[in-house]
Amino acid sequence: MNKIMFFAHLRDRVGEESVTKDVSGKTISELKQMLEENYELKLDSVMAAVNEEFASDDEVIQNGDTIAFIPPVSGG
């Protein structure tokens, strides 16, 4: 199983801080696509981290990994 965490407006959109799903064997890109379909999210400009390390879209998720999605920071 994997813990998938959401920050900022993504958390509001999903309605939860995190969800638990078995996504081992999928790439970050495949997970993004799955989440976009399930939660109607736009994740193309969102950074992903696996076990607190930034990850590329082609990184393969392992069983037990924690994945976080972090939207870009905007200032004002």
mmCIF file of C-alpha atoms in Angstrom:
data_model
loop_
_atom_site.group_PDB
_atom_site.id
_atom_site.type_symbol
_atom_site.label_atom_id
_atom_site.label_comp_id
_atom_site.label_asym_id
_atom_site.label_seq_id
_atom_site.Cartn_x
_atom_site.Cartn_y
_atom_site.Cartn_z
ATOM 1 C CA MET A 1 0.000 0.000 0.000
ATOM 2 C CA ASN A 2 1.020 3.580 -0.566
ATOM 3 C CA LYS A 3 0.158 6.814 1.165
ATOM 4 C CA ILE A 4 -0.591 9.631 -1.274
ATOM 5 C CA MET A 5 -0.475 13.122 0.215
ATOM 6 C CA PHE A 6 -1.948 16.331 -1.157
ATOM 7 C CA PHE A 7 -1.004 19.901 -0.292
ATOM 8 C CA ALA A 8 -2.627 23.315 -0.681
ATOM 9 C CA HIS A 9 -5.552 23.490 -3.132
ATOM 10 C CA LEU A 10 -5.083 19.819 -4.076
ATOM 11 C CA ARG A 11 -6.055 18.814 -0.527
ATOM 12 C CA ASP A 12 -9.190 20.933 -0.809
ATOM 13 C CA ARG A 13 -10.063 19.388 -4.166
ATOM 14 C CA VAL A 14 -9.590 15.808 -2.950
ATOM 15 C CA GLY A 15 -11.281 16.559 0.357
ATOM 16 C CA GLU A 16 -8.620 14.768 2.380
ATOM 17 C CA GLU A 17 -4.996 15.357 3.335
ATOM 18 C CA SER A 18 -4.033 11.890 2.142
ATOM 19 C CA VAL A 19 -5.416 8.676 0.709
ATOM 20 C CA THR A 20 -4.101 5.135 0.843
ATOM 21 C CA LYS A 21 -3.991 3.082 -2.352
ATOM 22 C CA ASP A 22 -1.885 0.295 -3.802
ATOM 23 C CA VAL A 23 -0.093 2.018 -6.668
ATOM 24 C CA SER A 24 3.171 0.062 -6.513
ATOM 25 C CA GLY A 25 4.548 -0.648 -9.964
ATOM 26 C CA LYS A 26 3.021 2.497 -11.460
ATOM 27 C CA THR A 27 5.086 5.483 -12.488
ATOM 28 C CA ILE A 28 4.446 8.945 -11.100
ATOM 29 C CA SER A 29 3.029 9.871 -14.509
ATOM 30 C CA GLU A 30 0.568 6.963 -14.405
ATOM 31 C CA LEU A 31 -0.454 7.884 -10.855
ATOM 32 C CA LYS A 32 -1.009 11.507 -11.900
ATOM 33 C CA GLN A 33 -3.266 10.357 -14.716
ATOM 34 C CA MET A 34 -5.230 8.099 -12.353
ATOM 35 C CA LEU A 35 -5.681 10.904 -9.809
ATOM 36 C CA GLU A 36 -6.692 13.396 -12.512
ATOM 37 C CA GLU A 37 -9.448 11.021 -13.598
ATOM 38 C CA ASN A 38 -10.588 10.118 -10.066
ATOM 39 C CA TYR A 39 -10.540 13.605 -8.537
ATOM 40 C CA GLU A 40 -10.720 15.897 -11.590
ATOM 41 C CA LEU A 41 -7.321 17.389 -10.754
ATOM 42 C CA LYS A 42 -4.816 19.182 -12.999
ATOM 43 C CA LEU A 43 -1.400 17.781 -12.073
ATOM 44 C CA ASP A 44 0.723 18.728 -15.104
ATOM 45 C CA SER A 45 2.587 21.528 -13.246
ATOM 46 C CA VAL A 46 2.598 19.830 -9.844
ATOM 47 C CA MET A 47 5.829 18.556 -8.267
ATOM 48 C CA ALA A 48 5.887 15.010 -6.931
ATOM 49 C CA ALA A 49 7.996 13.605 -4.126
ATOM 50 C CA VAL A 50 8.550 9.993 -3.154
ATOM 51 C CA ASN A 51 9.601 9.412 0.447
ATOM 52 C CA GLU A 52 10.368 13.139 0.818
ATOM 53 C CA GLU A 53 12.666 13.274 -2.253
ATOM 54 C CA PHE A 54 11.551 15.056 -5.420
ATOM 55 C CA ALA A 55 10.763 12.530 -8.134
ATOM 56 C CA SER A 56 10.471 12.630 -11.917
ATOM 57 C CA ASP A 57 7.374 11.477 -13.786
ATOM 58 C CA ASP A 58 9.089 8.243 -14.857
ATOM 59 C CA GLU A 59 10.020 7.083 -11.343
ATOM 60 C CA VAL A 60 8.419 3.751 -10.462
ATOM 61 C CA ILE A 61 6.582 3.607 -7.142
ATOM 62 C CA GLN A 62 7.499 0.800 -4.758
ATOM 63 C CA ASN A 63 5.276 -0.864 -2.186
ATOM 64 C CA GLY A 64 5.242 1.244 0.996
ATOM 65 C CA ASP A 65 6.390 4.476 -0.677
ATOM 66 C CA THR A 66 4.780 7.736 0.390
ATOM 67 C CA ILE A 67 4.019 10.026 -2.530
ATOM 68 C CA ALA A 68 3.345 13.725 -2.104
ATOM 69 C CA PHE A 69 1.972 16.173 -4.653
ATOM 70 C CA ILE A 70 3.040 19.763 -4.148
ATOM 71 C CA PRO A 71 1.599 22.564 -6.293
ATOM 72 C CA PRO A 72 3.861 25.426 -7.372
ATOM 73 C CA VAL A 73 4.173 28.265 -4.897
ATOM 74 C CA SER A 74 2.881 31.633 -5.983
ATOM 75 C CA GLY A 75 3.747 34.832 -4.259
ATOM 76 C CA GLY A 76 2.346 38.232 -4.084
#
